[in-house]
Amino acid sequence: QFSGTLDINRQDEIGQLAQSFQRMTERLSENDRMRKEFISDVSHDFQTPLLNIKGFAELLVDEELSPDKRSSYAKVIQSETERLSSLTKQLLLLTSLDQLESPLRRRAFRLDEQVKEIVRKFRWLLEEKQLSLSMELDEVEFTGDPSFLEKVWENLLSNALKYTQSNGEIDIRLTSKLDTVEVRIRDTGMGIAEEHLSRLFDRFYRVDHSRTREIEGTGLGLSIVHQVVQLHKGSVKVESEEGVGTTFIVTLSNL
Ligand code: ADP
């Protein structure tokens, strides 16, 4: 019978076993820490809009309100509900990506058509912000999960639009290479300072400077991008300069 602690510095098999137990324990507590952090972030993100909804609903009950006030309070409730709804959608998407077994349903489809379709969805915003758009898309037949990949282009493009001021430029390129495809989404927006780049794909991470604070977001978009790309065995890179613009480059293998 064995009692006492295993010496992880031992050079024999027992030592190796002790080391691998040690690594397992570290990984488990890291998972545990991340799960706790995740739950606390989620709760916080739900709490703020809920408090706003509650507060403004209470104000609405007052019968003496002017029509103007009434409608402005109702608008807050509407937009906060919208926020909760998009947060829930993103969380559900992230959970579906977290399954042990790959959630991907692969099939062959035209990647260029898909990108064009997403751009079409954002036409109104491009016009509203008077952004100019250039696009160069190779015709590509790609095998992957179209419904998850759609979210990748949607999130990257919606960020490019969100974080670029009026009259800026957006450039989208899809290039077919030997056995990979590359999608580049470049904007001339506010850019991201270097110190944020390493955490950009973390869940809930948002660059918090005066200009982004009033731009709506959950900090989940890029973590979804990262996870979907990883499940496709691809990679995503970002190049950015503050005040100049940002380029996201997604590379996927197409064998
Ligand atoms: P969010 O919902 O906040 O947009 P994301 O995960 O999509 O969350 O992005 C994380 C953060 O990265 C954003 O809050 C923003 O600060 C920064 N970011 C993402 N895309 C861009 C971009 N194209 N230009 C400037 N900043 C960006």
JSON list of C-alpha atoms in Angstrom, two decimals, residues 39-229:
[
{"chain": "A", "resi": 39, "resn": "ILE", "atom": "CA", "xyz": [-20.21, 32.23, -15.86]},
{"chain": "A", "resi": 40, "resn": "SER", "atom": "CA", "xyz": [-19.37, 35.45, -14.10]},
{"chain": "A", "resi": 41, "resn": "ASP", "atom": "CA", "xyz": [-18.92, 37.28, -17.43]},
{"chain": "A", "resi": 42, "resn": "VAL", "atom": "CA", "xyz": [-22.19, 35.90, -18.79]},
{"chain": "A", "resi": 43, "resn": "SER", "atom": "CA", "xyz": [-24.11, 36.85, -15.65]},
{"chain": "A", "resi": 44, "resn": "HIS", "atom": "CA", "xyz": [-22.69, 40.33, -15.75]},
{"chain": "A", "resi": 45, "resn": "ASP", "atom": "CA", "xyz": [-23.61, 40.74, -19.41]},
{"chain": "A", "resi": 46, "resn": "PHE", "atom": "CA", "xyz": [-27.19, 39.67, -18.73]},
{"chain": "A", "resi": 47, "resn": "GLN", "atom": "CA", "xyz": [-27.52, 41.73, -15.60]},
{"chain": "A", "resi": 48, "resn": "THR", "atom": "CA", "xyz": [-26.92, 45.15, -17.15]},
{"chain": "A", "resi": 49, "resn": "PRO", "atom": "CA", "xyz": [-29.63, 45.02, -19.86]},
{"chain": "A", "resi": 50, "resn": "LEU", "atom": "CA", "xyz": [-32.04, 43.34, -17.44]},
{"chain": "A", "resi": 51, "resn": "LEU", "atom": "CA", "xyz": [-31.61, 46.14, -14.92]},
{"chain": "A", "resi": 52, "resn": "ASN", "atom": "CA", "xyz": [-32.22, 48.70, -17.67]},
{"chain": "A", "resi": 53, "resn": "ILE", "atom": "CA", "xyz": [-35.34, 46.91, -18.83]},
{"chain": "A", "resi": 54, "resn": "LYS", "atom": "CA", "xyz": [-36.64, 46.68, -15.29]},
{"chain": "A", "resi": 55, "resn": "GLY", "atom": "CA", "xyz": [-35.92, 50.34, -14.56]},
{"chain": "A", "resi": 56, "resn": "PHE", "atom": "CA", "xyz": [-37.48, 51.70, -17.72]},
{"chain": "A", "resi": 57, "resn": "ALA", "atom": "CA", "xyz": [-40.49, 49.39, -17.48]},
{"chain": "A", "resi": 58, "resn": "GLU", "atom": "CA", "xyz": [-41.14, 50.77, -13.99]},
{"chain": "A", "resi": 59, "resn": "LEU", "atom": "CA", "xyz": [-40.97, 54.31, -15.36]},
{"chain": "A", "resi": 60, "resn": "LEU", "atom": "CA", "xyz": [-43.40, 53.39, -18.14]},
{"chain": "A", "resi": 61, "resn": "VAL", "atom": "CA", "xyz": [-46.03, 52.36, -15.60]},
{"chain": "A", "resi": 62, "resn": "ASP", "atom": "CA", "xyz": [-46.37, 56.00, -14.61]},
{"chain": "A", "resi": 63, "resn": "GLU", "atom": "CA", "xyz": [-49.53, 57.24, -16.31]},
{"chain": "A", "resi": 64, "resn": "GLU", "atom": "CA", "xyz": [-48.55, 60.91, -16.35]},
{"chain": "A", "resi": 65, "resn": "LEU", "atom": "CA", "xyz": [-45.76, 60.43, -18.87]},
{"chain": "A", "resi": 66, "resn": "SER", "atom": "CA", "xyz": [-45.57, 62.58, -21.98]},
{"chain": "A", "resi": 67, "resn": "PRO", "atom": "CA", "xyz": [-45.79, 60.66, -25.27]},
{"chain": "A", "resi": 68, "resn": "ASP", "atom": "CA", "xyz": [-42.16, 61.62, -26.01]},
{"chain": "A", "resi": 69, "resn": "LYS", "atom": "CA", "xyz": [-40.85, 60.16, -22.77]},
{"chain": "A", "resi": 70, "resn": "ARG", "atom": "CA", "xyz": [-43.01, 57.11, -23.15]},
{"chain": "A", "resi": 71, "resn": "SER", "atom": "CA", "xyz": [-41.60, 56.37, -26.57]},
{"chain": "A", "resi": 72, "resn": "SER", "atom": "CA", "xyz": [-38.00, 57.03, -25.56]},
{"chain": "A", "resi": 73, "resn": "TYR", "atom": "CA", "xyz": [-38.31, 54.62, -22.58]},
{"chain": "A", "resi": 74, "resn": "ALA", "atom": "CA", "xyz": [-39.91, 52.01, -24.82]},
{"chain": "A", "resi": 75, "resn": "LYS", "atom": "CA", "xyz": [-36.98, 52.38, -27.24]},
{"chain": "A", "resi": 76, "resn": "VAL", "atom": "CA", "xyz": [-34.48, 51.62, -24.49]},
{"chain": "A", "resi": 77, "resn": "ILE", "atom": "CA", "xyz": [-36.44, 48.50, -23.58]},
{"chain": "A", "resi": 78, "resn": "GLN", "atom": "CA", "xyz": [-36.49, 47.50, -27.25]},
{"chain": "A", "resi": 79, "resn": "SER", "atom": "CA", "xyz": [-32.75, 47.90, -27.76]},
{"chain": "A", "resi": 80, "resn": "GLU", "atom": "CA", "xyz": [-31.86, 46.18, -24.49]},
{"chain": "A", "resi": 81, "resn": "THR", "atom": "CA", "xyz": [-34.09, 43.25, -25.43]},
{"chain": "A", "resi": 82, "resn": "GLU", "atom": "CA", "xyz": [-32.31, 43.16, -28.78]},
{"chain": "A", "resi": 83, "resn": "ARG", "atom": "CA", "xyz": [-28.97, 43.02, -26.94]},
{"chain": "A", "resi": 84, "resn": "LEU", "atom": "CA", "xyz": [-30.12, 40.14, -24.74]},
{"chain": "A", "resi": 85, "resn": "SER", "atom": "CA", "xyz": [-31.37, 38.29, -27.76]},
{"chain": "A", "resi": 86, "resn": "SER", "atom": "CA", "xyz": [-28.12, 38.60, -29.71]},
{"chain": "A", "resi": 87, "resn": "LEU", "atom": "CA", "xyz": [-26.11, 37.65, -26.62]},
{"chain": "A", "resi": 88, "resn": "THR", "atom": "CA", "xyz": [-28.22, 34.51, -26.18]},
{"chain": "A", "resi": 89, "resn": "LYS", "atom": "CA", "xyz": [-27.82, 33.59, -29.86]},
{"chain": "A", "resi": 90, "resn": "GLN", "atom": "CA", "xyz": [-24.05, 33.95, -29.67]},
{"chain": "A", "resi": 91, "resn": "LEU", "atom": "CA", "xyz": [-23.86, 31.93, -26.47]},
{"chain": "A", "resi": 92, "resn": "LEU", "atom": "CA", "xyz": [-25.94, 29.14, -27.99]},
{"chain": "A", "resi": 93, "resn": "LEU", "atom": "CA", "xyz": [-23.67, 29.15, -31.01]},
{"chain": "A", "resi": 94, "resn": "LEU", "atom": "CA", "xyz": [-20.56, 28.97, -28.82]},
{"chain": "A", "resi": 95, "resn": "THR", "atom": "CA", "xyz": [-22.04, 26.09, -26.84]},
{"chain": "A", "resi": 96, "resn": "SER", "atom": "CA", "xyz": [-22.80, 24.20, -30.02]},
{"chain": "A", "resi": 97, "resn": "LEU", "atom": "CA", "xyz": [-19.15, 24.67, -31.06]},
{"chain": "A", "resi": 98, "resn": "ASP", "atom": "CA", "xyz": [-17.93, 23.34, -27.72]},
{"chain": "A", "resi": 99, "resn": "GLN", "atom": "CA", "xyz": [-19.23, 19.79, -28.18]},
{"chain": "A", "resi": 100, "resn": "LEU", "atom": "CA", "xyz": [-16.71, 17.00, -27.85]},
{"chain": "A", "resi": 101, "resn": "GLU", "atom": "CA", "xyz": [-17.64, 15.60, -31.21]},
{"chain": "A", "resi": 102, "resn": "SER", "atom": "CA", "xyz": [-17.17, 17.91, -34.14]},
{"chain": "A", "resi": 103, "resn": "PRO", "atom": "CA", "xyz": [-20.42, 19.79, -34.76]},
{"chain": "A", "resi": 104, "resn": "LEU", "atom": "CA", "xyz": [-19.43, 20.45, -38.38]},
{"chain": "A", "resi": 105, "resn": "ARG", "atom": "CA", "xyz": [-21.65, 19.28, -41.19]},
{"chain": "A", "resi": 106, "resn": "ARG", "atom": "CA", "xyz": [-19.40, 19.51, -44.18]},
{"chain": "A", "resi": 107, "resn": "ARG", "atom": "CA", "xyz": [-20.46, 19.81, -47.77]},
{"chain": "A", "resi": 108, "resn": "ALA", "atom": "CA", "xyz": [-19.14, 21.40, -50.91]},
{"chain": "A", "resi": 109, "resn": "PHE", "atom": "CA", "xyz": [-20.41, 24.90, -51.65]},
{"chain": "A", "resi": 110, "resn": "ARG", "atom": "CA", "xyz": [-19.34, 28.07, -53.45]},
{"chain": "A", "resi": 111, "resn": "LEU", "atom": "CA", "xyz": [-17.47, 30.17, -50.92]},
{"chain": "A", "resi": 112, "resn": "ASP", "atom": "CA", "xyz": [-17.47, 33.27, -53.11]},
{"chain": "A", "resi": 113, "resn": "GLU", "atom": "CA", "xyz": [-21.28, 33.14, -53.42]},
{"chain": "A", "resi": 114, "resn": "GLN", "atom": "CA", "xyz": [-21.55, 32.86, -49.65]},
{"chain": "A", "resi": 115, "resn": "VAL", "atom": "CA", "xyz": [-19.33, 35.89, -49.04]},
{"chain": "A", "resi": 116, "resn": "LYS", "atom": "CA", "xyz": [-21.31, 37.89, -51.63]},
{"chain": "A", "resi": 117, "resn": "GLU", "atom": "CA", "xyz": [-24.56, 36.96, -49.89]},
{"chain": "A", "resi": 118, "resn": "ILE", "atom": "CA", "xyz": [-23.26, 38.20, -46.51]},
{"chain": "A", "resi": 119, "resn": "VAL", "atom": "CA", "xyz": [-22.14, 41.47, -48.11]},
{"chain": "A", "resi": 120, "resn": "ARG", "atom": "CA", "xyz": [-25.63, 41.84, -49.56]},
{"chain": "A", "resi": 121, "resn": "LYS", "atom": "CA", "xyz": [-27.10, 41.59, -46.04]},
{"chain": "A", "resi": 122, "resn": "PHE", "atom": "CA", "xyz": [-24.96, 44.52, -44.91]},
{"chain": "A", "resi": 123, "resn": "ARG", "atom": "CA", "xyz": [-25.66, 46.77, -47.93]},
{"chain": "A", "resi": 124, "resn": "TRP", "atom": "CA", "xyz": [-27.93, 49.07, -45.97]},
{"chain": "A", "resi": 125, "resn": "LEU", "atom": "CA", "xyz": [-25.27, 49.68, -43.31]},
{"chain": "A", "resi": 126, "resn": "LEU", "atom": "CA", "xyz": [-22.60, 50.34, -45.93]},
{"chain": "A", "resi": 127, "resn": "GLU", "atom": "CA", "xyz": [-24.89, 52.93, -47.46]},
{"chain": "A", "resi": 128, "resn": "GLU", "atom": "CA", "xyz": [-25.94, 54.41, -44.17]},
{"chain": "A", "resi": 129, "resn": "LYS", "atom": "CA", "xyz": [-22.31, 54.96, -43.13]},
{"chain": "A", "resi": 130, "resn": "GLN", "atom": "CA", "xyz": [-21.28, 55.89, -46.67]},
{"chain": "A", "resi": 131, "resn": "LEU", "atom": "CA", "xyz": [-18.49, 53.36, -46.68]},
{"chain": "A", "resi": 132, "resn": "SER", "atom": "CA", "xyz": [-16.93, 52.40, -49.97]},
{"chain": "A", "resi": 133, "resn": "LEU", "atom": "CA", "xyz": [-16.58, 48.71, -50.67]},
{"chain": "A", "resi": 134, "resn": "SER", "atom": "CA", "xyz": [-14.20, 46.91, -52.98]},
{"chain": "A", "resi": 135, "resn": "MET", "atom": "CA", "xyz": [-14.38, 43.20, -53.51]},
{"chain": "A", "resi": 136, "resn": "GLU", "atom": "CA", "xyz": [-12.28, 40.72, -55.44]},
{"chain": "A", "resi": 137, "resn": "LEU", "atom": "CA", "xyz": [-13.46, 37.16, -55.12]},
{"chain": "A", "resi": 138, "resn": "ASP", "atom": "CA", "xyz": [-12.01, 34.13, -56.88]},
{"chain": "A", "resi": 139, "resn": "GLU", "atom": "CA", "xyz": [-14.55, 31.46, -57.69]},
{"chain": "A", "resi": 140, "resn": "VAL", "atom": "CA", "xyz": [-14.00, 28.80, -55.05]},
{"chain": "A", "resi": 141, "resn": "GLU", "atom": "CA", "xyz": [-15.73, 25.50, -54.42]},
{"chain": "A", "resi": 142, "resn": "PHE", "atom": "CA", "xyz": [-15.05, 24.78, -50.76]},
{"chain": "A", "resi": 143, "resn": "THR", "atom": "CA", "xyz": [-15.81, 21.82, -48.53]},
{"chain": "A", "resi": 144, "resn": "GLY", "atom": "CA", "xyz": [-16.75, 22.85, -45.00]},
{"chain": "A", "resi": 145, "resn": "ASP", "atom": "CA", "xyz": [-19.71, 23.72, -42.81]},
{"chain": "A", "resi": 146, "resn": "PRO", "atom": "CA", "xyz": [-21.53, 26.54, -44.60]},
{"chain": "A", "resi": 147, "resn": "SER", "atom": "CA", "xyz": [-23.74, 27.57, -41.68]},
{"chain": "A", "resi": 148, "resn": "PHE", "atom": "CA", "xyz": [-20.81, 28.03, -39.27]},
{"chain": "A", "resi": 149, "resn": "LEU", "atom": "CA", "xyz": [-18.55, 29.65, -41.87]},
{"chain": "A", "resi": 150, "resn": "GLU", "atom": "CA", "xyz": [-21.30, 32.12, -42.67]},
{"chain": "A", "resi": 151, "resn": "LYS", "atom": "CA", "xyz": [-20.96, 33.38, -39.08]},
{"chain": "A", "resi": 152, "resn": "VAL", "atom": "CA", "xyz": [-17.24, 33.94, -39.61]},
{"chain": "A", "resi": 153, "resn": "TRP", "atom": "CA", "xyz": [-17.76, 36.34, -42.54]},
{"chain": "A", "resi": 154, "resn": "GLU", "atom": "CA", "xyz": [-20.76, 37.89, -40.83]},
{"chain": "A", "resi": 155, "resn": "ASN", "atom": "CA", "xyz": [-18.83, 38.65, -37.63]},
{"chain": "A", "resi": 156, "resn": "LEU", "atom": "CA", "xyz": [-15.71, 39.93, -39.39]},
{"chain": "A", "resi": 157, "resn": "LEU", "atom": "CA", "xyz": [-17.66, 42.12, -41.77]},
{"chain": "A", "resi": 158, "resn": "SER", "atom": "CA", "xyz": [-19.96, 43.49, -39.10]},
{"chain": "A", "resi": 159, "resn": "ASN", "atom": "CA", "xyz": [-16.89, 44.42, -37.01]},
{"chain": "A", "resi": 160, "resn": "ALA", "atom": "CA", "xyz": [-15.23, 46.10, -40.00]},
{"chain": "A", "resi": 161, "resn": "LEU", "atom": "CA", "xyz": [-18.42, 48.15, -40.46]},
{"chain": "A", "resi": 162, "resn": "LYS", "atom": "CA", "xyz": [-18.89, 48.86, -36.76]},
{"chain": "A", "resi": 163, "resn": "TYR", "atom": "CA", "xyz": [-15.36, 50.01, -36.06]},
{"chain": "A", "resi": 164, "resn": "THR", "atom": "CA", "xyz": [-14.92, 52.15, -39.18]},
{"chain": "A", "resi": 165, "resn": "GLN", "atom": "CA", "xyz": [-16.09, 55.74, -39.23]},
{"chain": "A", "resi": 166, "resn": "SER", "atom": "CA", "xyz": [-18.20, 57.20, -42.04]},
{"chain": "A", "resi": 167, "resn": "ASN", "atom": "CA", "xyz": [-16.56, 57.53, -45.44]},
{"chain": "A", "resi": 168, "resn": "GLY", "atom": "CA", "xyz": [-14.06, 54.78, -44.70]},
{"chain": "A", "resi": 169, "resn": "GLU", "atom": "CA", "xyz": [-13.19, 51.86, -46.94]},
{"chain": "A", "resi": 170, "resn": "ILE", "atom": "CA", "xyz": [-13.76, 48.14, -46.68]},
{"chain": "A", "resi": 171, "resn": "ASP", "atom": "CA", "xyz": [-11.91, 45.70, -48.91]},
{"chain": "A", "resi": 172, "resn": "ILE", "atom": "CA", "xyz": [-12.77, 42.02, -49.20]},
{"chain": "A", "resi": 173, "resn": "ARG", "atom": "CA", "xyz": [-10.62, 39.49, -51.01]},
{"chain": "A", "resi": 174, "resn": "LEU", "atom": "CA", "xyz": [-11.04, 35.81, -51.52]},
{"chain": "A", "resi": 175, "resn": "THR", "atom": "CA", "xyz": [-8.00, 34.16, -53.06]},
{"chain": "A", "resi": 176, "resn": "SER", "atom": "CA", "xyz": [-7.76, 30.56, -54.10]},
{"chain": "A", "resi": 177, "resn": "LYS", "atom": "CA", "xyz": [-4.27, 29.09, -53.68]},
{"chain": "A", "resi": 178, "resn": "LEU", "atom": "CA", "xyz": [-2.89, 25.64, -54.37]},
{"chain": "A", "resi": 179, "resn": "ASP", "atom": "CA", "xyz": [-4.66, 23.78, -51.56]},
{"chain": "A", "resi": 180, "resn": "THR", "atom": "CA", "xyz": [-5.81, 26.66, -49.38]},
{"chain": "A", "resi": 181, "resn": "VAL", "atom": "CA", "xyz": [-8.17, 29.58, -49.62]},
{"chain": "A", "resi": 182, "resn": "GLU", "atom": "CA", "xyz": [-7.55, 32.96, -48.05]},
{"chain": "A", "resi": 183, "resn": "VAL", "atom": "CA", "xyz": [-10.14, 35.53, -47.09]},
{"chain": "A", "resi": 184, "resn": "ARG", "atom": "CA", "xyz": [-8.96, 39.03, -46.21]},
{"chain": "A", "resi": 185, "resn": "ILE", "atom": "CA", "xyz": [-11.25, 41.65, -44.75]},
{"chain": "A", "resi": 186, "resn": "ARG", "atom": "CA", "xyz": [-9.57, 45.03, -44.49]},
{"chain": "A", "resi": 187, "resn": "ASP", "atom": "CA", "xyz": [-10.98, 48.25, -43.11]},
{"chain": "A", "resi": 188, "resn": "THR", "atom": "CA", "xyz": [-9.72, 51.78, -42.65]},
{"chain": "A", "resi": 189, "resn": "GLY", "atom": "CA", "xyz": [-11.25, 52.04, -39.20]},
{"chain": "A", "resi": 190, "resn": "MET", "atom": "CA", "xyz": [-9.99, 52.92, -35.74]},
{"chain": "A", "resi": 191, "resn": "GLY", "atom": "CA", "xyz": [-7.52, 50.02, -35.57]},
{"chain": "A", "resi": 192, "resn": "ILE", "atom": "CA", "xyz": [-6.42, 48.08, -32.51]},
{"chain": "A", "resi": 193, "resn": "ALA", "atom": "CA", "xyz": [-3.40, 48.85, -30.33]},
{"chain": "A", "resi": 194, "resn": "GLU", "atom": "CA", "xyz": [-0.77, 46.14, -30.23]},
{"chain": "A", "resi": 195, "resn": "GLU", "atom": "CA", "xyz": [-1.24, 45.31, -26.54]},
{"chain": "A", "resi": 196, "resn": "HIS", "atom": "CA", "xyz": [-4.78, 44.06, -27.23]},
{"chain": "A", "resi": 197, "resn": "LEU", "atom": "CA", "xyz": [-4.00, 41.80, -30.15]},
{"chain": "A", "resi": 198, "resn": "SER", "atom": "CA", "xyz": [-3.06, 38.72, -28.13]},
{"chain": "A", "resi": 199, "resn": "ARG", "atom": "CA", "xyz": [-6.37, 38.66, -26.24]},
{"chain": "A", "resi": 200, "resn": "LEU", "atom": "CA", "xyz": [-8.62, 39.69, -29.11]},
{"chain": "A", "resi": 201, "resn": "PHE", "atom": "CA", "xyz": [-10.00, 36.20, -29.74]},
{"chain": "A", "resi": 202, "resn": "ASP", "atom": "CA", "xyz": [-10.77, 35.55, -26.05]},
{"chain": "A", "resi": 203, "resn": "ARG", "atom": "CA", "xyz": [-14.38, 35.25, -25.03]},
{"chain": "A", "resi": 204, "resn": "PHE", "atom": "CA", "xyz": [-15.89, 38.55, -23.89]},
{"chain": "A", "resi": 205, "resn": "TYR", "atom": "CA", "xyz": [-12.72, 40.50, -24.66]},
{"chain": "A", "resi": 206, "resn": "ARG", "atom": "CA", "xyz": [-13.44, 44.03, -25.86]},
{"chain": "A", "resi": 207, "resn": "VAL", "atom": "CA", "xyz": [-10.94, 46.81, -26.38]},
{"chain": "A", "resi": 208, "resn": "ASP", "atom": "CA", "xyz": [-12.10, 49.41, -23.96]},
{"chain": "A", "resi": 209, "resn": "HIS", "atom": "CA", "xyz": [-11.22, 52.87, -25.06]},
{"chain": "A", "resi": 210, "resn": "SER", "atom": "CA", "xyz": [-13.39, 55.95, -25.19]},
{"chain": "A", "resi": 211, "resn": "ARG", "atom": "CA", "xyz": [-14.46, 55.36, -28.77]},
{"chain": "A", "resi": 212, "resn": "THR", "atom": "CA", "xyz": [-15.49, 51.72, -28.48]},
{"chain": "A", "resi": 213, "resn": "ARG", "atom": "CA", "xyz": [-17.42, 52.15, -25.28]},
{"chain": "A", "resi": 214, "resn": "GLU", "atom": "CA", "xyz": [-20.49, 53.49, -27.03]},
{"chain": "A", "resi": 215, "resn": "ILE", "atom": "CA", "xyz": [-20.34, 50.86, -29.80]},
{"chain": "A", "resi": 216, "resn": "GLU", "atom": "CA", "xyz": [-22.58, 47.92, -28.99]},
{"chain": "A", "resi": 217, "resn": "GLY", "atom": "CA", "xyz": [-21.00, 44.50, -28.70]},
{"chain": "A", "resi": 218, "resn": "THR", "atom": "CA", "xyz": [-20.65, 41.38, -26.62]},
{"chain": "A", "resi": 219, "resn": "GLY", "atom": "CA", "xyz": [-17.00, 40.49, -27.15]},
{"chain": "A", "resi": 220, "resn": "LEU", "atom": "CA", "xyz": [-18.06, 37.05, -28.40]},
{"chain": "A", "resi": 221, "resn": "GLY", "atom": "CA", "xyz": [-17.88, 37.62, -32.17]},
{"chain": "A", "resi": 222, "resn": "LEU", "atom": "CA", "xyz": [-14.17, 37.00, -32.62]},
{"chain": "A", "resi": 223, "resn": "SER", "atom": "CA", "xyz": [-14.10, 34.01, -30.27]},
{"chain": "A", "resi": 224, "resn": "ILE", "atom": "CA", "xyz": [-16.76, 32.42, -32.50]},
{"chain": "A", "resi": 225, "resn": "VAL", "atom": "CA", "xyz": [-14.64, 33.24, -35.57]},
{"chain": "A", "resi": 226, "resn": "HIS", "atom": "CA", "xyz": [-11.58, 31.65, -33.96]},
{"chain": "A", "resi": 227, "resn": "GLN", "atom": "CA", "xyz": [-13.37, 28.51, -32.91]},
{"chain": "A", "resi": 228, "resn": "VAL", "atom": "CA", "xyz": [-15.11, 27.90, -36.24]},
{"chain": "A", "resi": 229, "resn": "VAL", "atom": "CA", "xyz": [-11.84, 28.45, -38.13]}
]
